[in-house]
Amino acid sequence: MRKKGISVLCIAGLLVCRTPVFAASDDTIMESDLVQELEDSGALACLFIGESIWNDEENFDDVKENASEMILDFLEEGIDMEDMTSEDLISVIDYAYEIGCSSDVLSISLDIMEEDSKTCRDAVQEVFRQQAMKSRDEDYLLMETGRFPEAALTYKDDWYGERTDDERIELADSILDVLVNADVETDGYNGNTLAQALNDRYDQDAGDSVLYLAFDILEEQEHYVTVVESILACLAESY
């Protein structure tokens, strides 16, 4: 696995998506255009960066500096950032994780600016689903069946939220089913035990996604990068 460099996840920057001016009556077009805007701005991959990657500058060189500079460049186009510097933004995001925030870096930045982040995550999931069905690519369809995009964009609040215990177990089981089919070692975990392990991580204020934590629990962290690259490749085919 290539670890060095922010380019590992195709990270062009930590940018905030603006509210798109699209025809509200056409949800499909609106979602597709939003995903393209995220890609064009470099923000798309940032939806998959949680606390561990943000703080892992040994394996992801200068991720904080590069990302914070890019987010400020983007924000200054439509939001009054006053005199916020790259260092200021890094400090704010660091503090968010220090106090137990569980979210991706892009969503944290949107929340700081009191902008909508859920729209971005929902659009990515829906466009991935549409493109997987359209392309009929076996790998994309397998990831959709395993709900990988959903799991990669689900953090503590959504993991708990309105989900029941059975629904959390079902999501964990879906992930494991794909991994077993891909001959990834699952260490005897089942949906129930993996869901409980995820509960334990979130009870300790884990700042990473369900998918990232699942790979971490299974000690198969390198697969997270591969999955994210595949998700991004599928989305790129949609525009």
PDB file of C-alpha atoms in Angstrom, residues 75-166:
ATOM      1  CA  LEU A  75     -14.312  29.243   1.496  1.00  0.00           C
ATOM      2  CA  GLU A  76     -13.094  32.706   0.679  1.00  0.00           C
ATOM      3  CA  GLU A  77     -15.035  32.538  -2.600  1.00  0.00           C
ATOM      4  CA  GLY A  78     -18.420  32.577  -0.908  1.00  0.00           C
ATOM      5  CA  ILE A  79     -18.074  32.816   2.865  1.00  0.00           C
ATOM      6  CA  ASP A  80     -16.644  35.615   4.943  1.00  0.00           C
ATOM      7  CA  MET A  81     -13.672  33.989   6.660  1.00  0.00           C
ATOM      8  CA  GLU A  82     -12.500  37.290   8.134  1.00  0.00           C
ATOM      9  CA  ASP A  83      -8.834  36.835   9.049  1.00  0.00           C
ATOM     10  CA  MET A  84      -8.783  33.086   9.611  1.00  0.00           C
ATOM     11  CA  THR A  85      -5.448  31.551   8.687  1.00  0.00           C
ATOM     12  CA  SER A  86      -4.456  28.016   7.826  1.00  0.00           C
ATOM     13  CA  GLU A  87      -3.057  27.622  11.324  1.00  0.00           C
ATOM     14  CA  ASP A  88      -6.347  28.846  12.804  1.00  0.00           C
ATOM     15  CA  LEU A  89      -8.359  26.285  10.882  1.00  0.00           C
ATOM     16  CA  ILE A  90      -6.000  23.470  11.842  1.00  0.00           C
ATOM     17  CA  SER A  91      -6.372  24.455  15.476  1.00  0.00           C
ATOM     18  CA  VAL A  92     -10.166  24.451  15.221  1.00  0.00           C
ATOM     19  CA  ILE A  93     -10.268  20.993  13.617  1.00  0.00           C
ATOM     20  CA  ASP A  94      -7.711  19.651  16.081  1.00  0.00           C
ATOM     21  CA  TYR A  95      -9.820  20.976  18.936  1.00  0.00           C
ATOM     22  CA  ALA A  96     -12.967  19.405  17.474  1.00  0.00           C
ATOM     23  CA  TYR A  97     -11.303  15.996  17.569  1.00  0.00           C
ATOM     24  CA  GLU A  98      -9.793  16.619  21.004  1.00  0.00           C
ATOM     25  CA  ILE A  99     -13.230  17.198  22.516  1.00  0.00           C
ATOM     26  CA  GLY A 100     -14.610  14.022  20.951  1.00  0.00           C
ATOM     27  CA  CYS A 101     -16.051  15.133  17.612  1.00  0.00           C
ATOM     28  CA  SER A 102     -16.730  12.129  15.394  1.00  0.00           C
ATOM     29  CA  SER A 103     -16.946  13.212  11.760  1.00  0.00           C
ATOM     30  CA  ASP A 104     -14.993  13.610   8.557  1.00  0.00           C
ATOM     31  CA  VAL A 105     -12.860  16.697   8.116  1.00  0.00           C
ATOM     32  CA  LEU A 106     -15.026  18.193   5.398  1.00  0.00           C
ATOM     33  CA  SER A 107     -18.176  17.882   7.478  1.00  0.00           C
ATOM     34  CA  ILE A 108     -16.457  19.400  10.513  1.00  0.00           C
ATOM     35  CA  SER A 109     -15.460  22.367   8.372  1.00  0.00           C
ATOM     36  CA  LEU A 110     -18.979  22.753   7.038  1.00  0.00           C
ATOM     37  CA  ASP A 111     -20.393  22.557  10.540  1.00  0.00           C
ATOM     38  CA  ILE A 112     -17.961  25.209  11.740  1.00  0.00           C
ATOM     39  CA  MET A 113     -19.301  27.505   9.035  1.00  0.00           C
ATOM     40  CA  GLU A 114     -22.899  26.493   9.877  1.00  0.00           C
ATOM     41  CA  GLU A 115     -23.280  25.028   6.396  1.00  0.00           C
ATOM     42  CA  ASP A 116     -25.060  21.786   5.451  1.00  0.00           C
ATOM     43  CA  SER A 117     -22.823  18.714   5.414  1.00  0.00           C
ATOM     44  CA  LYS A 118     -25.437  15.954   5.276  1.00  0.00           C
ATOM     45  CA  THR A 119     -26.429  16.928   1.740  1.00  0.00           C
ATOM     46  CA  CYS A 120     -22.903  16.153   0.553  1.00  0.00           C
ATOM     47  CA  ARG A 121     -22.779  12.755   2.211  1.00  0.00           C
ATOM     48  CA  ASP A 122     -26.233  11.795   0.972  1.00  0.00           C
ATOM     49  CA  ALA A 123     -25.404  12.874  -2.577  1.00  0.00           C
ATOM     50  CA  VAL A 124     -22.225  10.776  -2.649  1.00  0.00           C
ATOM     51  CA  GLN A 125     -24.101   7.686  -1.522  1.00  0.00           C
ATOM     52  CA  GLU A 126     -26.898   8.136  -4.032  1.00  0.00           C
ATOM     53  CA  VAL A 127     -24.633   8.906  -6.997  1.00  0.00           C
ATOM     54  CA  PHE A 128     -22.446   5.905  -6.145  1.00  0.00           C
ATOM     55  CA  ARG A 129     -25.548   3.701  -6.042  1.00  0.00           C
ATOM     56  CA  GLN A 130     -26.778   4.994  -9.398  1.00  0.00           C
ATOM     57  CA  GLN A 131     -23.394   4.605 -11.075  1.00  0.00           C
ATOM     58  CA  ALA A 132     -22.829   1.105  -9.671  1.00  0.00           C
ATOM     59  CA  MET A 133     -26.168  -0.018 -11.105  1.00  0.00           C
ATOM     60  CA  LYS A 134     -25.539   1.741 -14.401  1.00  0.00           C
ATOM     61  CA  SER A 135     -22.037   0.391 -14.956  1.00  0.00           C
ATOM     62  CA  ARG A 136     -22.795  -3.073 -13.558  1.00  0.00           C
ATOM     63  CA  ASP A 137     -19.169  -3.188 -12.496  1.00  0.00           C
ATOM     64  CA  GLU A 138     -18.777  -6.208 -10.212  1.00  0.00           C
ATOM     65  CA  ASP A 139     -16.572  -4.448  -7.670  1.00  0.00           C
ATOM     66  CA  TYR A 140     -18.851  -1.415  -7.414  1.00  0.00           C
ATOM     67  CA  LEU A 141     -21.933  -3.578  -7.050  1.00  0.00           C
ATOM     68  CA  LEU A 142     -20.215  -5.628  -4.348  1.00  0.00           C
ATOM     69  CA  MET A 143     -19.323  -2.479  -2.398  1.00  0.00           C
ATOM     70  CA  GLU A 144     -22.882  -1.228  -2.727  1.00  0.00           C
ATOM     71  CA  THR A 145     -24.241  -4.567  -1.526  1.00  0.00           C
ATOM     72  CA  GLY A 146     -21.883  -4.371   1.430  1.00  0.00           C
ATOM     73  CA  ARG A 147     -22.976  -0.758   2.020  1.00  0.00           C
ATOM     74  CA  PHE A 148     -19.349   0.382   1.981  1.00  0.00           C
ATOM     75  CA  PRO A 149     -20.065   3.975   0.868  1.00  0.00           C
ATOM     76  CA  GLU A 150     -22.662   4.319   3.614  1.00  0.00           C
ATOM     77  CA  ALA A 151     -20.303   2.853   6.209  1.00  0.00           C
ATOM     78  CA  ALA A 152     -17.456   5.096   5.037  1.00  0.00           C
ATOM     79  CA  LEU A 153     -19.629   8.182   5.603  1.00  0.00           C
ATOM     80  CA  THR A 154     -21.221   7.058   8.874  1.00  0.00           C
ATOM     81  CA  TYR A 155     -19.785   8.340  12.139  1.00  0.00           C
ATOM     82  CA  LYS A 156     -20.857   8.206  15.778  1.00  0.00           C
ATOM     83  CA  ASP A 157     -24.017  10.329  15.561  1.00  0.00           C
ATOM     84  CA  ASP A 158     -25.358   8.408  12.577  1.00  0.00           C
ATOM     85  CA  TRP A 159     -24.180   5.058  13.924  1.00  0.00           C
ATOM     86  CA  TYR A 160     -26.339   5.595  16.978  1.00  0.00           C
ATOM     87  CA  GLY A 161     -28.945   8.203  16.012  1.00  0.00           C
ATOM     88  CA  GLU A 162     -32.181   6.514  15.063  1.00  0.00           C
ATOM     89  CA  ARG A 163     -30.592   3.144  14.276  1.00  0.00           C
ATOM     90  CA  THR A 164     -31.736   0.192  16.332  1.00  0.00           C
ATOM     91  CA  ASP A 165     -29.366  -2.483  17.630  1.00  0.00           C
ATOM     92  CA  ASP A 166     -30.590  -4.785  14.872  1.00  0.00           C
TER      93      ASP A 166
END
